[in-house]
XYZ file of C-alpha atoms in Angstrom:
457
model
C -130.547 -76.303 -7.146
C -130.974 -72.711 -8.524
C -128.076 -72.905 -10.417
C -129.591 -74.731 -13.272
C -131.885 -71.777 -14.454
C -128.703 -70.343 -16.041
C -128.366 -72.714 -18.644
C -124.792 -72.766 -18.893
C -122.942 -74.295 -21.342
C -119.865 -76.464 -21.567
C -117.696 -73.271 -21.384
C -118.978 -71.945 -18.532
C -116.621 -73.712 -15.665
C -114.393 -75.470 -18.010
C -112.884 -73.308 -20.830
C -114.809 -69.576 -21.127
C -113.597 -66.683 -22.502
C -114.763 -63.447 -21.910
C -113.095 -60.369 -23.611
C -113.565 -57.099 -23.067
C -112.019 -54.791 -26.123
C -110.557 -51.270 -25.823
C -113.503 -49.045 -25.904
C -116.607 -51.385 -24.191
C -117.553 -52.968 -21.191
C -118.381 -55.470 -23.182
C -139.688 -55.020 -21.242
C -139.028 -53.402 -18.651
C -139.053 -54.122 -14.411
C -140.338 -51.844 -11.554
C -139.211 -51.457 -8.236
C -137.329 -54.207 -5.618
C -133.859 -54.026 -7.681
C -131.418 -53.528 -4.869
C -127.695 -53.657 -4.201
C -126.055 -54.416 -0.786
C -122.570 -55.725 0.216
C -123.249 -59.411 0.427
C -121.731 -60.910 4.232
C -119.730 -63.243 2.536
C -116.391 -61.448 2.533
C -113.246 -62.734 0.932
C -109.846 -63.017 2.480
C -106.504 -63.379 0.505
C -104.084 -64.999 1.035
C -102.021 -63.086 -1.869
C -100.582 -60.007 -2.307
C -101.998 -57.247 -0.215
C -101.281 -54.442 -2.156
C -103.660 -51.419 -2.499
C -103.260 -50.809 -5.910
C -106.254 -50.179 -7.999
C -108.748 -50.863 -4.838
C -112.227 -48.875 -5.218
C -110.586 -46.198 -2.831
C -112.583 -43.416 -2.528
C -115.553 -44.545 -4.118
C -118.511 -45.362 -1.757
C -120.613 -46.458 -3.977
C -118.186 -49.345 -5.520
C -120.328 -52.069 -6.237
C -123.718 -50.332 -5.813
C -126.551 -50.676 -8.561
C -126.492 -47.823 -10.774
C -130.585 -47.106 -10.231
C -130.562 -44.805 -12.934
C -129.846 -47.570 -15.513
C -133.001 -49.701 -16.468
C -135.496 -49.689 -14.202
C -134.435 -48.768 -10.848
C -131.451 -50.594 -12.324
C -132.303 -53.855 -13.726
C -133.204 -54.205 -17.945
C -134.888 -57.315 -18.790
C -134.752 -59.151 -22.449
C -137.124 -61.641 -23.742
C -135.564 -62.874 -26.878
C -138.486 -65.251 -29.152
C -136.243 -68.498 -28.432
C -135.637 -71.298 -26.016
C -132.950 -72.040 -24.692
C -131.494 -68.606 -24.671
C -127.996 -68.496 -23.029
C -125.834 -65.369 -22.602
C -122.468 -65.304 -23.804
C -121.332 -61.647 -23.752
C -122.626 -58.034 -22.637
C -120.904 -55.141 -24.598
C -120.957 -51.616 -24.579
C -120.317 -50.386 -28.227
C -118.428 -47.012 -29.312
C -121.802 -45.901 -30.205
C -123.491 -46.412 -26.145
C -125.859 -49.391 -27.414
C -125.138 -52.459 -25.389
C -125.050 -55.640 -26.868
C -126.547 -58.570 -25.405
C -124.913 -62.155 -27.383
C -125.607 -65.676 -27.112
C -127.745 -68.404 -28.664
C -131.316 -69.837 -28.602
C -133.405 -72.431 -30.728
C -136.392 -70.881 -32.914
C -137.919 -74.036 -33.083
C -135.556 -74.519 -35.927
C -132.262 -74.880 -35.017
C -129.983 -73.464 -32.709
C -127.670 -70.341 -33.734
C -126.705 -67.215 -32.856
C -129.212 -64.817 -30.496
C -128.587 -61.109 -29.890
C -130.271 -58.139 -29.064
C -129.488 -54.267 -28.262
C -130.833 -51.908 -25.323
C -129.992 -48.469 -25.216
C -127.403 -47.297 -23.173
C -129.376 -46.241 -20.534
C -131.042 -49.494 -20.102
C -134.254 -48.805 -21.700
C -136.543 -51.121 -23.330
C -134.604 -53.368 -25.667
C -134.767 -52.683 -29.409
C -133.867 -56.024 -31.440
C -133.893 -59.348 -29.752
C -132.933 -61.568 -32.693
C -133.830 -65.482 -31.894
C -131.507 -67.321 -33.696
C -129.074 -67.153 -37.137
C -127.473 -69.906 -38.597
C -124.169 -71.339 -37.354
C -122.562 -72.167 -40.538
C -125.878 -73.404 -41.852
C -125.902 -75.718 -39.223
C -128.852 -77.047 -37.761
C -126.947 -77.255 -34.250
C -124.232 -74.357 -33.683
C -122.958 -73.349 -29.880
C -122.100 -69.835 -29.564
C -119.263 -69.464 -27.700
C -118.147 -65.705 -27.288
C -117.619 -62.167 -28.453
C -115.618 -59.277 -29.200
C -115.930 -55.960 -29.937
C -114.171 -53.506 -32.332
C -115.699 -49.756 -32.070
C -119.378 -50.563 -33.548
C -118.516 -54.254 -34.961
C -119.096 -57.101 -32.710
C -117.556 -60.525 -33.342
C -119.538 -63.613 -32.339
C -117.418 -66.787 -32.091
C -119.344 -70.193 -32.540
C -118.847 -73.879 -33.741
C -121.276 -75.949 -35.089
C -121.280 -80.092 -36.581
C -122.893 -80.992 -39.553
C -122.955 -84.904 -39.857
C -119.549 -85.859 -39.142
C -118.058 -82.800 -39.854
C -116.843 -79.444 -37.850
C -117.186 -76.067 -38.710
C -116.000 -72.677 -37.132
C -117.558 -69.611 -37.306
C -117.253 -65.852 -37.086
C -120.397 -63.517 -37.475
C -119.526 -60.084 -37.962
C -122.709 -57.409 -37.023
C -122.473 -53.867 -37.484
C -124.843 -51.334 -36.437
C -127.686 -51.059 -39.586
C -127.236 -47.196 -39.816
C -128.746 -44.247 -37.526
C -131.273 -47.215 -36.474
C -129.875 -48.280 -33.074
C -129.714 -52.053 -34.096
C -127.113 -54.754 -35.123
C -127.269 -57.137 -38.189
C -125.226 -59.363 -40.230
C -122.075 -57.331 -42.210
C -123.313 -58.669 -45.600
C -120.096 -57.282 -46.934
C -118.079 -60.224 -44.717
C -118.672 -63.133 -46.598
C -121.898 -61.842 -48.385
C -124.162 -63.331 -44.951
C -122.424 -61.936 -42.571
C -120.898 -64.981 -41.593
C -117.227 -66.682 -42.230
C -116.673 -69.915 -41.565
C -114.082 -72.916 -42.443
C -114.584 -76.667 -42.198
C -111.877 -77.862 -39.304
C -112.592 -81.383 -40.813
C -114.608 -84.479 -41.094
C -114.437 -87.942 -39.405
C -111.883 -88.056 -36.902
C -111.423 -84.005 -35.887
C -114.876 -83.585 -35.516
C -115.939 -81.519 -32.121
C -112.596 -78.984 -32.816
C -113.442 -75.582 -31.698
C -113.140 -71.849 -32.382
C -113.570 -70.249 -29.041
C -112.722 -66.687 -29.588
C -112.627 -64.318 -32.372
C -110.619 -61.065 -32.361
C -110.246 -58.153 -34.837
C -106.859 -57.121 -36.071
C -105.749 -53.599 -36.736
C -105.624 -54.159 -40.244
C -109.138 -55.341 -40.337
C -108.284 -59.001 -40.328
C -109.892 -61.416 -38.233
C -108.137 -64.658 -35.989
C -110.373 -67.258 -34.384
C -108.132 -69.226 -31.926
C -109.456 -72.625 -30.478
C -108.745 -75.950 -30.482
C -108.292 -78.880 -32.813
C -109.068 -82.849 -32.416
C -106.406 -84.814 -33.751
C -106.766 -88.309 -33.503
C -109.127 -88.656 -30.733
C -107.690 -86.267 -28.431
C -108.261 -82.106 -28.252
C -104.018 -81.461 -28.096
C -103.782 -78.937 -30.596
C -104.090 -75.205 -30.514
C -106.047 -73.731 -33.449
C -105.570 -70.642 -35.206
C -107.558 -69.357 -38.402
C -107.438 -65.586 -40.094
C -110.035 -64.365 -42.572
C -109.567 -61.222 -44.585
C -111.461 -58.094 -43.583
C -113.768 -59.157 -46.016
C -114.249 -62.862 -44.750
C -112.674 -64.562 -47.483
C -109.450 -66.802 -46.124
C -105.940 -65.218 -45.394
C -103.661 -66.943 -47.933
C -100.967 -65.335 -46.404
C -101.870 -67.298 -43.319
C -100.226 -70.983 -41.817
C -98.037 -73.452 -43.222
C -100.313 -74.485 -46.381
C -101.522 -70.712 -46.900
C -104.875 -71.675 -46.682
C -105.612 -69.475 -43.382
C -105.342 -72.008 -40.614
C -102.644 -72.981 -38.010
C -102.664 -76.076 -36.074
C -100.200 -76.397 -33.436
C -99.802 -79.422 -31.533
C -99.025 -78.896 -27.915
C -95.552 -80.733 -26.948
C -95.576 -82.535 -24.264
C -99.570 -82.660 -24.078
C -101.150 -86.005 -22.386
C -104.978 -85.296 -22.766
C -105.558 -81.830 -23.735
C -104.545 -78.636 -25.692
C -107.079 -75.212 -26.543
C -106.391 -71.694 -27.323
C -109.095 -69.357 -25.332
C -107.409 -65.798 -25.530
C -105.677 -64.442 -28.440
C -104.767 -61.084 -29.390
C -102.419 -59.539 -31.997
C -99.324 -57.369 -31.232
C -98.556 -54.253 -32.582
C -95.768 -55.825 -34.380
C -98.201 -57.887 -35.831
C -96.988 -61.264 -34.358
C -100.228 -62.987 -32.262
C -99.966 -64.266 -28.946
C -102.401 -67.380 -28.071
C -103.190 -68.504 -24.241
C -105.078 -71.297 -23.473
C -104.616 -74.490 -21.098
C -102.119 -77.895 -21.916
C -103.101 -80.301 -19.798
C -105.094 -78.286 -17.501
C -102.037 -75.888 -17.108
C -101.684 -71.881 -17.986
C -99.725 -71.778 -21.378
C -99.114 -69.826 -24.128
C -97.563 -69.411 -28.002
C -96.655 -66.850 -30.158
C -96.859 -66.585 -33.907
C -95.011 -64.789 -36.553
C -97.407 -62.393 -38.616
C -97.743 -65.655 -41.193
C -98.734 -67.985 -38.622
C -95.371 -69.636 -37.693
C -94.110 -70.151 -34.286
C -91.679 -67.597 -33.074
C -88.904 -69.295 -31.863
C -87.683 -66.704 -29.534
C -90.673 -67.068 -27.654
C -90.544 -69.236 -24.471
C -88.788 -72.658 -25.899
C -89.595 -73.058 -29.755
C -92.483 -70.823 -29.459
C -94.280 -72.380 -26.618
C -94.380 -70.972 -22.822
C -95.780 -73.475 -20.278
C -96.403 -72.558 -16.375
C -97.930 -75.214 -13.555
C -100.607 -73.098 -12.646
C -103.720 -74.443 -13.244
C -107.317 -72.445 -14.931
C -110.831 -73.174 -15.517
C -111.238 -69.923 -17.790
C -109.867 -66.420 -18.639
C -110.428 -62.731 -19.054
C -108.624 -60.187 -20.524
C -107.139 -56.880 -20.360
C -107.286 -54.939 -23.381
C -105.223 -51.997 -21.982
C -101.775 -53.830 -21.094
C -102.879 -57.170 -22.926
C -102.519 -58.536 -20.094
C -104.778 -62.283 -19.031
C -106.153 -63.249 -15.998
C -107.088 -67.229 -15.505
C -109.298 -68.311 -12.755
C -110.087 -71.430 -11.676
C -112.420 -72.627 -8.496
C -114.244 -75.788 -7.642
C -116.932 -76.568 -4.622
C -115.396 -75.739 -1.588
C -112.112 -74.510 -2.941
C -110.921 -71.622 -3.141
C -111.010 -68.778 -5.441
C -107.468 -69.101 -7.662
C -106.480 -66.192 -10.161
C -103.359 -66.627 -12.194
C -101.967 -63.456 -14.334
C -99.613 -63.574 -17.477
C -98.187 -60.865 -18.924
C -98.269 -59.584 -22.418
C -95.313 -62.178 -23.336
C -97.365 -64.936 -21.816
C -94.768 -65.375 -18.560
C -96.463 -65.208 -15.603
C -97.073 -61.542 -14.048
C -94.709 -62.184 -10.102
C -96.219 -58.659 -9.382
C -99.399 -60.452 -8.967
C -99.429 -61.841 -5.560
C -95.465 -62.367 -5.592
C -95.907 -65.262 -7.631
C -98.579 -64.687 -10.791
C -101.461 -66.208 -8.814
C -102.841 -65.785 -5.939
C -106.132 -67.428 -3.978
C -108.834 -66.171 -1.868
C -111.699 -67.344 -0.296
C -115.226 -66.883 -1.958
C -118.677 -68.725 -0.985
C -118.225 -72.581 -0.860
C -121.117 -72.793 -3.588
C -119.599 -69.915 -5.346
C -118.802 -71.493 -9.459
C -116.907 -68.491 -11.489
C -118.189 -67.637 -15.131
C -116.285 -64.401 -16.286
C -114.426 -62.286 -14.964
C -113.487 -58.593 -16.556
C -110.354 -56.398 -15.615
C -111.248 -52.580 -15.599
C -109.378 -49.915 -17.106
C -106.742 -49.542 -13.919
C -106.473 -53.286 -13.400
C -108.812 -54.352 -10.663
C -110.366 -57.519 -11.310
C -113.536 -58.683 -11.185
C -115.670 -62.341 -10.594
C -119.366 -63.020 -11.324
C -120.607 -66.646 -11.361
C -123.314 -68.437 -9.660
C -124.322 -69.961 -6.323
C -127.699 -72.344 -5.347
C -129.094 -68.938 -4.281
C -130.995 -66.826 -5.951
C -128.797 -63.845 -6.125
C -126.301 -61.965 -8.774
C -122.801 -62.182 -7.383
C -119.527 -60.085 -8.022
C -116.581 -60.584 -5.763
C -113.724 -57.413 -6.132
C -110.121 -58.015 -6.499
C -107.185 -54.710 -6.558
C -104.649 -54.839 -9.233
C -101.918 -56.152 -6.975
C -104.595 -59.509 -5.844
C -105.953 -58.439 -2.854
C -109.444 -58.507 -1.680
C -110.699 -55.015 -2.695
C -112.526 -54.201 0.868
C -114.204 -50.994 -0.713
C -115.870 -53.008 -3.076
C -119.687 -54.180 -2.267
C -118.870 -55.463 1.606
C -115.397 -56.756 2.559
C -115.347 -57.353 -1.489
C -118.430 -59.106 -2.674
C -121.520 -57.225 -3.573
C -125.179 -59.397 -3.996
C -127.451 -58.046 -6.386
C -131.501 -59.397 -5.344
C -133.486 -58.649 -8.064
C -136.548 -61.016 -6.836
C -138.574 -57.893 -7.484
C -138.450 -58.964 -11.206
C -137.118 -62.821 -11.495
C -137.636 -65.379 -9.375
C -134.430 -66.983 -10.031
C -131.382 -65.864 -11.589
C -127.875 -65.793 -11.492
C -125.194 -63.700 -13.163
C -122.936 -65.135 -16.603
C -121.779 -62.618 -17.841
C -119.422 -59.256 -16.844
C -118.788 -56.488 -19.538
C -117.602 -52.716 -19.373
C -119.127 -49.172 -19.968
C -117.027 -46.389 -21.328
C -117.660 -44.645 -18.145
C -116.124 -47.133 -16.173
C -119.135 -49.131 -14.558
C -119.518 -52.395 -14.797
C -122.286 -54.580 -16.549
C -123.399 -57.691 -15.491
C -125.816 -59.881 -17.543
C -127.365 -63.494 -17.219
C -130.652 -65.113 -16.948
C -133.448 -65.277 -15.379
C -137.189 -66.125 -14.829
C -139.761 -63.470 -14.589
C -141.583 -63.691 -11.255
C -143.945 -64.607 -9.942
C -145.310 -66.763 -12.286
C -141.372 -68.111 -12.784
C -142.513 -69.541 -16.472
C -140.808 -66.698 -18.789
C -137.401 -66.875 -19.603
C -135.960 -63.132 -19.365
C -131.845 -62.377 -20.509
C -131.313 -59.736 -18.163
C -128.617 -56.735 -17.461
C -127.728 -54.428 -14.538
C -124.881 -51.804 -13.969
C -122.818 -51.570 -11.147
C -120.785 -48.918 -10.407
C -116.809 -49.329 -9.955
């Protein structure tokens, strides 16, 4: 089994996120990086619409050689354990590798930057703290302009903490560190309890317009994960008193109707300031809306709370009509994707009904997914062979057939890594795609390389 090289964690199958924000995506190889349409096409049985296919494109889903070498940049962070958790394209062009790794230490927050032409990377940072934790799992970023949010939970004893780093770019230098000014490390984080909520999670952090920041997630309350979770910080990381019941910055809803489990994954803020959270109850698509202070808003769905059967192992989102896209597949399933609009109903333009399957390898296990600028959708994740996968969806659910071969395009880089499979998807400001994971270096298939290529849409 290949798969295991990829060392994904918990969120990988069963409750990712991956965001793309307004403006982003998200040592160097020789030769042997190729791209070809894979011949494992994909069928739909969903809408069949052509809107947003690659049209006229021919090279939709072709390496972008140029980027790297011949395409492929390679990362080798001074870590173990090194998992990716987002690929971002800043306002500025860097690209921003984020994850976590162990320094020998203790496990925290890993990132590093590569130019955006794919050049030798410039700062692979091991590890940082998770709320001075010796144990903290990363669990996803954000970006606003040149600030990227890294979202991460970590236990101490028997108690749980959520975190938010916040790293800007240090100047003209083409590097990322800790905002010093957000909570004087760089780092905000709040104790979600001891004892009896201990494993709660913050799964994804977002920036407001005015500069605040919301962490949604999900709370354990007695035993049981059947809360969503909710917690603002100032724009200088200090708690949002103006924020949840007790003013103290945090919201914990608990799900109604909820038999075994509740979580946030996507939030995002509206530009009248209320915030919209979607996330899973009981293994189902649902979603709540908040007033600006953190109180449900009751003309939202029933009391606040908007509930669909459609099921969803993970979600991406689109930043340009806030709209979210779920997907969910298992071994020889197929390929579901399930799309709520910006007031959390289900989207029936989307293959008639909000969701719509197709088929994908059997061994095919999604990890992200990212919606470009005009709505097409696309799905990395990771098979038992050694290639980088992304299947190609239109706007309207159908199999985009311009994209790669009959809509999946393979990626062998066996050139450079021996094995390796693709995490994580991220956009360029020029509208190609990014795809990053990990790897290890051929042939001696002993080093551990983070790795990133560019496809073009």
């Amino acid at each position: 089994m290949k798969r295991s090289v990829l060392s994904l964690t918990a969120l990988a199958v069963s409750g990712l996120l991956a965001c793309d924000s307004g403006d982003s995506s998200s040592s160097s190889s020789s030769s042997s990086t190729g791209s070809s349409g894979s011949s494992n096409s994909s069928g739909s049985s969903g809408s069949s619409g052509s809107s947003g296919s690659s049209g006229g494109n021919p090279n939709a889903g072709k390496l972008v050689t140029t980027f790297g070498d011949n395409g492929l940049a390679t990362v080798g962070f001074d870590a173990t354990g090194v998992s990716v958790h987002c690929v971002l394209e800043t306002s500025s062009g860097l690209i921003v590798l984020g994850g976590q790794g162990n320094n020998g230490l203790f496990t925290g927050y890993a990132w590093a930057t590569i130019e955006g032409n794919g050049t030798t990377p410039i700062q692979p940072v091991g590890a940082f703290r998770v709320a001075g934790s010796s144990m903290g799992d990363v669990r996803a970023c954000t970006q606003a302009g040149d600030t990227v949010y890294m979202a991460a939970v970590a236990n101490a004893g028997s108690s749980s903490f959520a975190a938010t780093l916040k790293l800007v770019k240090n100047g003209a230098s083409p590097t990322y560190t800790p905002d010093t000014s957000f909570s004087v490390i760089g780092e905000a984080s709040t104790q979600l309890g001891a004892g009896i909520d201990n494993g709660s999670d913050g799964f994804h952090a977002h920036q407001q317009a005015d500069g605040k920041v919301v962490l949604a997630g999900r709370f354990r309350d007695p035993v049981d994960y059947k809360s969503f979770y909710l917690y603002r910080w100032e724009a200088n990381g200090q708690k949002d008193t103006t924020f949840g019941p007790s003013q103290d910055g945090r919201v914990v809803t608990p799900a109604p109707g909820a038999t075994f489990a509740a979580e946030a994954h996507a939030a995002f803020t509206q530009a009248d300031g209320k915030i919209v959270a979607i996330g899973l109850i009981d293994g189902k698509v649902a979603a709540m809306r908040y007033s600006p202070t953190g109180a449900l808003d009751a003309t939202f769905g029933t009391a606040g709370v908007l509930t669909s059967s459609f099921t969803a192992d993970g979600f991406g989102y689109a930043p340009e009509t806030q709209r979210v896209v779920g997907f969910r597949k298992r071994t020889n399933e197929k390929l579901m994707l399930t799309r709520v609009k910006n007031d959390g109903t289900l989207d029936t333009s989307f293959g008639g009904t909000g969701q719509v399957m197709a088929d994908a390898p059997a061994d095919f296990v999604p990890t992200d997914l990212a919606v470009a600028a005009d709505g097409r959708i696309l799905v990395t994740g990771s098979t038992n062979a050694a290639k980088a996968i992304v299947l190609g969806f239109t706007a309207a659910g159908a199999v985009d057939t311009a994209f790669g071969t009959a809509g999946v395009a393979t990626f062998d880089l066996s050139g450079k890594l021996k094995t390796y499979g693709g995490e994580r998807l991220g956009r360029t400001k020029d509208g190609k795609l990014l795809l990053a994971g990990l790897g290890v270096e051929a042939p001696s298939g002993t080093n551990a390389k983070a790795f990133v290529i560019k496809i073009d849409l």
